[in-house]
Amino acid sequence: MRATDMTRGKPARLIMAFALPMMAGNVCQQLYTIVDGAFVGRFAGIDALAAVGAADWLCWMFLGVVTGFTQGFSVLISQRFGAQDTQGVRRAAAQSVLLTALIAAGVIVLSQTLMTAILRGALHTPEDIFPQAVLYLRIIMCGVPIYAAYNVMAAMLRAVGDSKTPLLSMLIASFVNIALDGLFVIAFRWGVAGAAAATLIAQASAALYCLSLVRRLPALRFGREDMKWDGVLARRLIFLGSPTAAQNVIIGLGGMAVQRVINSYGSVFIAGFTATNKLYGIMEMAAVSYGGAMAAYAGQNYGAGQKERLKNGVRAGAAMALITSCAIAAALFLSGRAVLSLFVDPEAAQREEVLSVALRYLHIMLGGLFILYLLYVYRSALQGMGDTVTPMLSGGAEMVMRVSAALLLPALLGQDGIFFAEPAAWTGAEVLLMITYYRTIKKLSF
């Protein structure tokens, strides 16, 4: 385990070397997401799969608050690492841990208090799946501290160029989750509760692994003095993290508006929509990895005052993202039905109806996948440069486009109109991010 200086060497090679372990980690993470969905859909039934899907956006929004803050915190750590400010890295890392603990406490209280009202009042979750959706969310939200612990440590490690430790932690979590899914969902017949419990225990194993190793990295080996509350530094970190957290909340609200429309179509449609959403992680896994690499690369080179290297790295990242998105889209277009079949009980009477919904949604998303990949590159580059406001505004653009598409297109295209909400959201955000990036880099002077 070691940190990586991304201010020297060929940009494309550095970005790819950083991104590949993250991709492997994301494959592992998505593997157990798929296993979760497959076990629930095949062994707990279509209603159980629909219940998990009905809870997805609300779950994503609450956890997105934690993810957003930890991503923002990593920006300062990355910049100080690039500037060779060892003490500054340790102080920023220590304050990030303190703030993450406080944020996790707030999220767990809010989520447990509000989830029932949101599921019923805002999302109009069908009554036949409502109890299972609530149960799933209750268990997942109890694990917010575990999720927060993993994310803050993984963000710190990536900020200093170590993407291999998060990979290994995800490998461990994947094996744990798959084994426990088999035990809890198939053997014990715990349904959605078993899937949720398996996910939390797996996440805890990843967090413990990161914890056991993060202290061995000299750049992050902070002590008691570093843990003392620093109001100025805390405000700086909150300033960097809150726009990204707000961005995730805004995106989540847009997603819930879409979910409300989907819920009106009934459990079978929800199940088909959910089956494709379980592949969403596979579709975007490389984009997330390129984003993580770009944030670290841009942060370090911005901190080091190297404008040309920063520009070259973003160009290389965008090219690699485009090529990768086309390859993934082609592979899933050819294998989509076979993969989606994993989520549906082969004996279910409504199996073909569920698969038809899932396939139509999948094909529409694959057509716009390259937009999502470019979005990650430019958003992460701006975040690495310290601009967390524009990515937040891009989340607003996503929400506007997603909600507009969800409300208008079904009236024009029927139920299939709802499938265009995601590509529309990606397009709205990407236009804003690209314009801002090129304006910023043009004005940048060191």
mmCIF file with all atom_site columns, C-alpha atoms in Angstrom, residues 26-147:
data_model
loop_
_atom_site.group_PDB
_atom_site.id
_atom_site.type_symbol
_atom_site.label_atom_id
_atom_site.label_alt_id
_atom_site.label_comp_id
_atom_site.label_asym_id
_atom_site.label_entity_id
_atom_site.label_seq_id
_atom_site.pdbx_PDB_ins_code
_atom_site.Cartn_x
_atom_site.Cartn_y
_atom_site.Cartn_z
_atom_site.occupancy
_atom_site.B_iso_or_equiv
_atom_site.pdbx_formal_charge
_atom_site.auth_seq_id
_atom_site.auth_comp_id
_atom_site.auth_asym_id
_atom_site.auth_atom_id
_atom_site.pdbx_PDB_model_num
ATOM 1   C CA . ASN A 1 26  ? -16.619 -1.595  -8.474  1.00 0.00 ? 26  ASN A CA 1
ATOM 2   C CA . VAL A 1 27  ? -17.061 -4.894  -10.317 1.00 0.00 ? 27  VAL A CA 1
ATOM 3   C CA . CYS A 1 28  ? -16.960 -6.645  -6.961  1.00 0.00 ? 28  CYS A CA 1
ATOM 4   C CA . GLN A 1 29  ? -19.381 -4.156  -5.437  1.00 0.00 ? 29  GLN A CA 1
ATOM 5   C CA . GLN A 1 30  ? -21.782 -4.484  -8.350  1.00 0.00 ? 30  GLN A CA 1
ATOM 6   C CA . LEU A 1 31  ? -21.436 -8.250  -8.249  1.00 0.00 ? 31  LEU A CA 1
ATOM 7   C CA . TYR A 1 32  ? -22.949 -8.372  -4.831  1.00 0.00 ? 32  TYR A CA 1
ATOM 8   C CA . THR A 1 33  ? -25.579 -5.795  -5.821  1.00 0.00 ? 33  THR A CA 1
ATOM 9   C CA . ILE A 1 34  ? -26.578 -8.112  -8.655  1.00 0.00 ? 34  ILE A CA 1
ATOM 10  C CA . VAL A 1 35  ? -26.507 -11.128 -6.353  1.00 0.00 ? 35  VAL A CA 1
ATOM 11  C CA . ASP A 1 36  ? -28.724 -9.256  -3.882  1.00 0.00 ? 36  ASP A CA 1
ATOM 12  C CA . GLY A 1 37  ? -31.236 -8.473  -6.606  1.00 0.00 ? 37  GLY A CA 1
ATOM 13  C CA . ALA A 1 38  ? -31.068 -11.947 -8.115  1.00 0.00 ? 38  ALA A CA 1
ATOM 14  C CA . PHE A 1 39  ? -31.571 -13.692 -4.777  1.00 0.00 ? 39  PHE A CA 1
ATOM 15  C CA . VAL A 1 40  ? -34.445 -11.393 -3.832  1.00 0.00 ? 40  VAL A CA 1
ATOM 16  C CA . GLY A 1 41  ? -36.161 -11.611 -7.237  1.00 0.00 ? 41  GLY A CA 1
ATOM 17  C CA . ARG A 1 42  ? -35.766 -15.368 -7.670  1.00 0.00 ? 42  ARG A CA 1
ATOM 18  C CA . PHE A 1 43  ? -36.239 -16.574 -4.090  1.00 0.00 ? 43  PHE A CA 1
ATOM 19  C CA . ALA A 1 44  ? -38.378 -13.889 -2.438  1.00 0.00 ? 44  ALA A CA 1
ATOM 20  C CA . GLY A 1 45  ? -40.574 -13.021 -5.417  1.00 0.00 ? 45  GLY A CA 1
ATOM 21  C CA . ILE A 1 46  ? -41.431 -10.187 -7.786  1.00 0.00 ? 46  ILE A CA 1
ATOM 22  C CA . ASP A 1 47  ? -43.084 -8.152  -5.022  1.00 0.00 ? 47  ASP A CA 1
ATOM 23  C CA . ALA A 1 48  ? -39.897 -8.284  -2.954  1.00 0.00 ? 48  ALA A CA 1
ATOM 24  C CA . LEU A 1 49  ? -37.829 -7.106  -5.921  1.00 0.00 ? 49  LEU A CA 1
ATOM 25  C CA . ALA A 1 50  ? -40.317 -4.280  -6.491  1.00 0.00 ? 50  ALA A CA 1
ATOM 26  C CA . ALA A 1 51  ? -40.133 -3.312  -2.797  1.00 0.00 ? 51  ALA A CA 1
ATOM 27  C CA . VAL A 1 52  ? -36.351 -2.959  -2.950  1.00 0.00 ? 52  VAL A CA 1
ATOM 28  C CA . GLY A 1 53  ? -36.699 -0.884  -6.118  1.00 0.00 ? 53  GLY A CA 1
ATOM 29  C CA . ALA A 1 54  ? -39.335 1.356   -4.541  1.00 0.00 ? 54  ALA A CA 1
ATOM 30  C CA . ALA A 1 55  ? -36.875 2.140   -1.734  1.00 0.00 ? 55  ALA A CA 1
ATOM 31  C CA . ASP A 1 56  ? -33.815 2.625   -3.950  1.00 0.00 ? 56  ASP A CA 1
ATOM 32  C CA . TRP A 1 57  ? -33.928 6.379   -4.601  1.00 0.00 ? 57  TRP A CA 1
ATOM 33  C CA . LEU A 1 58  ? -34.773 7.276   -1.005  1.00 0.00 ? 58  LEU A CA 1
ATOM 34  C CA . CYS A 1 59  ? -31.924 5.052   0.182   1.00 0.00 ? 59  CYS A CA 1
ATOM 35  C CA . TRP A 1 60  ? -29.591 6.589   -2.412  1.00 0.00 ? 60  TRP A CA 1
ATOM 36  C CA . MET A 1 61  ? -30.456 10.122  -1.299  1.00 0.00 ? 61  MET A CA 1
ATOM 37  C CA . PHE A 1 62  ? -29.776 9.536   2.398   1.00 0.00 ? 62  PHE A CA 1
ATOM 38  C CA . LEU A 1 63  ? -26.529 7.684   1.748   1.00 0.00 ? 63  LEU A CA 1
ATOM 39  C CA . GLY A 1 64  ? -25.649 10.271  -0.887  1.00 0.00 ? 64  GLY A CA 1
ATOM 40  C CA . VAL A 1 65  ? -25.369 12.899  1.849   1.00 0.00 ? 65  VAL A CA 1
ATOM 41  C CA . VAL A 1 66  ? -22.569 10.887  3.462   1.00 0.00 ? 66  VAL A CA 1
ATOM 42  C CA . THR A 1 67  ? -20.901 10.105  0.132   1.00 0.00 ? 67  THR A CA 1
ATOM 43  C CA . GLY A 1 68  ? -21.077 13.725  -0.970  1.00 0.00 ? 68  GLY A CA 1
ATOM 44  C CA . PHE A 1 69  ? -19.428 15.086  2.141   1.00 0.00 ? 69  PHE A CA 1
ATOM 45  C CA . THR A 1 70  ? -16.636 12.503  2.127   1.00 0.00 ? 70  THR A CA 1
ATOM 46  C CA . GLN A 1 71  ? -15.935 13.186  -1.555  1.00 0.00 ? 71  GLN A CA 1
ATOM 47  C CA . GLY A 1 72  ? -15.717 16.894  -0.812  1.00 0.00 ? 72  GLY A CA 1
ATOM 48  C CA . PHE A 1 73  ? -13.415 16.320  2.151   1.00 0.00 ? 73  PHE A CA 1
ATOM 49  C CA . SER A 1 74  ? -11.044 14.347  -0.072  1.00 0.00 ? 74  SER A CA 1
ATOM 50  C CA . VAL A 1 75  ? -10.545 17.380  -2.335  1.00 0.00 ? 75  VAL A CA 1
ATOM 51  C CA . LEU A 1 76  ? -8.628  19.275  0.343   1.00 0.00 ? 76  LEU A CA 1
ATOM 52  C CA . ILE A 1 77  ? -6.623  16.183  1.281   1.00 0.00 ? 77  ILE A CA 1
ATOM 53  C CA . SER A 1 78  ? -5.689  15.647  -2.376  1.00 0.00 ? 78  SER A CA 1
ATOM 54  C CA . GLN A 1 79  ? -4.672  19.278  -2.893  1.00 0.00 ? 79  GLN A CA 1
ATOM 55  C CA . ARG A 1 80  ? -2.506  19.322  0.249   1.00 0.00 ? 80  ARG A CA 1
ATOM 56  C CA . PHE A 1 81  ? -0.900  16.049  -0.763  1.00 0.00 ? 81  PHE A CA 1
ATOM 57  C CA . GLY A 1 82  ? -0.082  17.501  -4.183  1.00 0.00 ? 82  GLY A CA 1
ATOM 58  C CA . ALA A 1 83  ? 1.430   20.541  -2.475  1.00 0.00 ? 83  ALA A CA 1
ATOM 59  C CA . GLN A 1 84  ? 3.636   18.240  -0.319  1.00 0.00 ? 84  GLN A CA 1
ATOM 60  C CA . ASP A 1 85  ? 1.992   19.563  2.871   1.00 0.00 ? 85  ASP A CA 1
ATOM 61  C CA . THR A 1 86  ? 2.225   16.422  5.034   1.00 0.00 ? 86  THR A CA 1
ATOM 62  C CA . GLN A 1 87  ? 0.965   18.028  8.225   1.00 0.00 ? 87  GLN A CA 1
ATOM 63  C CA . GLY A 1 88  ? -1.895  19.616  6.312   1.00 0.00 ? 88  GLY A CA 1
ATOM 64  C CA . VAL A 1 89  ? -2.912  16.216  4.937   1.00 0.00 ? 89  VAL A CA 1
ATOM 65  C CA . ARG A 1 90  ? -3.042  14.722  8.427   1.00 0.00 ? 90  ARG A CA 1
ATOM 66  C CA . ARG A 1 91  ? -5.019  17.610  9.886   1.00 0.00 ? 91  ARG A CA 1
ATOM 67  C CA . ALA A 1 92  ? -7.531  17.510  7.025   1.00 0.00 ? 92  ALA A CA 1
ATOM 68  C CA . ALA A 1 93  ? -7.903  13.731  7.349   1.00 0.00 ? 93  ALA A CA 1
ATOM 69  C CA . ALA A 1 94  ? -8.480  13.913  11.108  1.00 0.00 ? 94  ALA A CA 1
ATOM 70  C CA . GLN A 1 95  ? -11.093 16.647  10.831  1.00 0.00 ? 95  GLN A CA 1
ATOM 71  C CA . SER A 1 96  ? -12.781 14.690  8.036   1.00 0.00 ? 96  SER A CA 1
ATOM 72  C CA . VAL A 1 97  ? -13.227 11.723  10.363  1.00 0.00 ? 97  VAL A CA 1
ATOM 73  C CA . LEU A 1 98  ? -14.770 13.910  13.090  1.00 0.00 ? 98  LEU A CA 1
ATOM 74  C CA . LEU A 1 99  ? -17.158 15.604  10.684  1.00 0.00 ? 99  LEU A CA 1
ATOM 75  C CA . THR A 1 100 ? -18.186 12.327  9.058   1.00 0.00 ? 100 THR A CA 1
ATOM 76  C CA . ALA A 1 101 ? -19.170 10.900  12.450  1.00 0.00 ? 101 ALA A CA 1
ATOM 77  C CA . LEU A 1 102 ? -21.400 13.907  13.141  1.00 0.00 ? 102 LEU A CA 1
ATOM 78  C CA . ILE A 1 103 ? -22.983 13.752  9.696   1.00 0.00 ? 103 ILE A CA 1
ATOM 79  C CA . ALA A 1 104 ? -23.677 10.019  10.005  1.00 0.00 ? 104 ALA A CA 1
ATOM 80  C CA . ALA A 1 105 ? -25.483 10.576  13.307  1.00 0.00 ? 105 ALA A CA 1
ATOM 81  C CA . GLY A 1 106 ? -27.700 13.210  11.728  1.00 0.00 ? 106 GLY A CA 1
ATOM 82  C CA . VAL A 1 107 ? -28.502 11.074  8.689   1.00 0.00 ? 107 VAL A CA 1
ATOM 83  C CA . ILE A 1 108 ? -29.511 8.041   10.724  1.00 0.00 ? 108 ILE A CA 1
ATOM 84  C CA . VAL A 1 109 ? -31.929 10.120  12.837  1.00 0.00 ? 109 VAL A CA 1
ATOM 85  C CA . LEU A 1 110 ? -33.494 11.838  9.820   1.00 0.00 ? 110 LEU A CA 1
ATOM 86  C CA . SER A 1 111 ? -33.819 8.679   7.754   1.00 0.00 ? 111 SER A CA 1
ATOM 87  C CA . GLN A 1 112 ? -35.464 6.620   10.491  1.00 0.00 ? 112 GLN A CA 1
ATOM 88  C CA . THR A 1 113 ? -37.840 9.479   11.301  1.00 0.00 ? 113 THR A CA 1
ATOM 89  C CA . LEU A 1 114 ? -38.936 10.412  7.784   1.00 0.00 ? 114 LEU A CA 1
ATOM 90  C CA . MET A 1 115 ? -38.824 7.251   5.675   1.00 0.00 ? 115 MET A CA 1
ATOM 91  C CA . THR A 1 116 ? -42.392 6.047   6.286   1.00 0.00 ? 116 THR A CA 1
ATOM 92  C CA . ALA A 1 117 ? -43.950 9.405   5.513   1.00 0.00 ? 117 ALA A CA 1
ATOM 93  C CA . ILE A 1 118 ? -41.874 9.782   2.339   1.00 0.00 ? 118 ILE A CA 1
ATOM 94  C CA . LEU A 1 119 ? -42.586 6.281   1.050   1.00 0.00 ? 119 LEU A CA 1
ATOM 95  C CA . ARG A 1 120 ? -46.326 6.642   1.557   1.00 0.00 ? 120 ARG A CA 1
ATOM 96  C CA . GLY A 1 121 ? -47.004 10.352  1.205   1.00 0.00 ? 121 GLY A CA 1
ATOM 97  C CA . ALA A 1 122 ? -44.450 11.482  -1.379  1.00 0.00 ? 122 ALA A CA 1
ATOM 98  C CA . LEU A 1 123 ? -43.752 8.331   -3.394  1.00 0.00 ? 123 LEU A CA 1
ATOM 99  C CA . HIS A 1 124 ? -47.194 6.683   -3.210  1.00 0.00 ? 124 HIS A CA 1
ATOM 100 C CA . THR A 1 125 ? -45.591 3.272   -2.777  1.00 0.00 ? 125 THR A CA 1
ATOM 101 C CA . PRO A 1 126 ? -48.179 0.553   -3.595  1.00 0.00 ? 126 PRO A CA 1
ATOM 102 C CA . GLU A 1 127 ? -49.631 -1.005  -0.469  1.00 0.00 ? 127 GLU A CA 1
ATOM 103 C CA . ASP A 1 128 ? -48.781 -4.554  -1.574  1.00 0.00 ? 128 ASP A CA 1
ATOM 104 C CA . ILE A 1 129 ? -45.052 -3.781  -1.372  1.00 0.00 ? 129 ILE A CA 1
ATOM 105 C CA . PHE A 1 130 ? -45.042 -0.995  1.258   1.00 0.00 ? 130 PHE A CA 1
ATOM 106 C CA . PRO A 1 131 ? -44.258 -3.157  4.351   1.00 0.00 ? 131 PRO A CA 1
ATOM 107 C CA . GLN A 1 132 ? -41.275 -4.804  2.666   1.00 0.00 ? 132 GLN A CA 1
ATOM 108 C CA . ALA A 1 133 ? -39.947 -1.460  1.410   1.00 0.00 ? 133 ALA A CA 1
ATOM 109 C CA . VAL A 1 134 ? -40.082 -0.005  4.936   1.00 0.00 ? 134 VAL A CA 1
ATOM 110 C CA . LEU A 1 135 ? -38.397 -3.064  6.442   1.00 0.00 ? 135 LEU A CA 1
ATOM 111 C CA . TYR A 1 136 ? -35.586 -2.956  3.899   1.00 0.00 ? 136 TYR A CA 1
ATOM 112 C CA . LEU A 1 137 ? -34.951 0.751   4.502   1.00 0.00 ? 137 LEU A CA 1
ATOM 113 C CA . ARG A 1 138 ? -35.070 0.446   8.297   1.00 0.00 ? 138 ARG A CA 1
ATOM 114 C CA . ILE A 1 139 ? -32.287 -2.128  8.271   1.00 0.00 ? 139 ILE A CA 1
ATOM 115 C CA . ILE A 1 140 ? -30.123 -0.378  5.656   1.00 0.00 ? 140 ILE A CA 1
ATOM 116 C CA . MET A 1 141 ? -30.361 2.972   7.435   1.00 0.00 ? 141 MET A CA 1
ATOM 117 C CA . CYS A 1 142 ? -29.267 1.411   10.721  1.00 0.00 ? 142 CYS A CA 1
ATOM 118 C CA . GLY A 1 143 ? -25.952 0.832   8.962   1.00 0.00 ? 143 GLY A CA 1
ATOM 119 C CA . VAL A 1 144 ? -25.280 4.484   8.074   1.00 0.00 ? 144 VAL A CA 1
ATOM 120 C CA . PRO A 1 145 ? -22.304 4.685   10.516  1.00 0.00 ? 145 PRO A CA 1
ATOM 121 C CA . ILE A 1 146 ? -20.760 1.633   8.839   1.00 0.00 ? 146 ILE A CA 1
ATOM 122 C CA . TYR A 1 147 ? -21.295 3.122   5.383   1.00 0.00 ? 147 TYR A CA 1
#
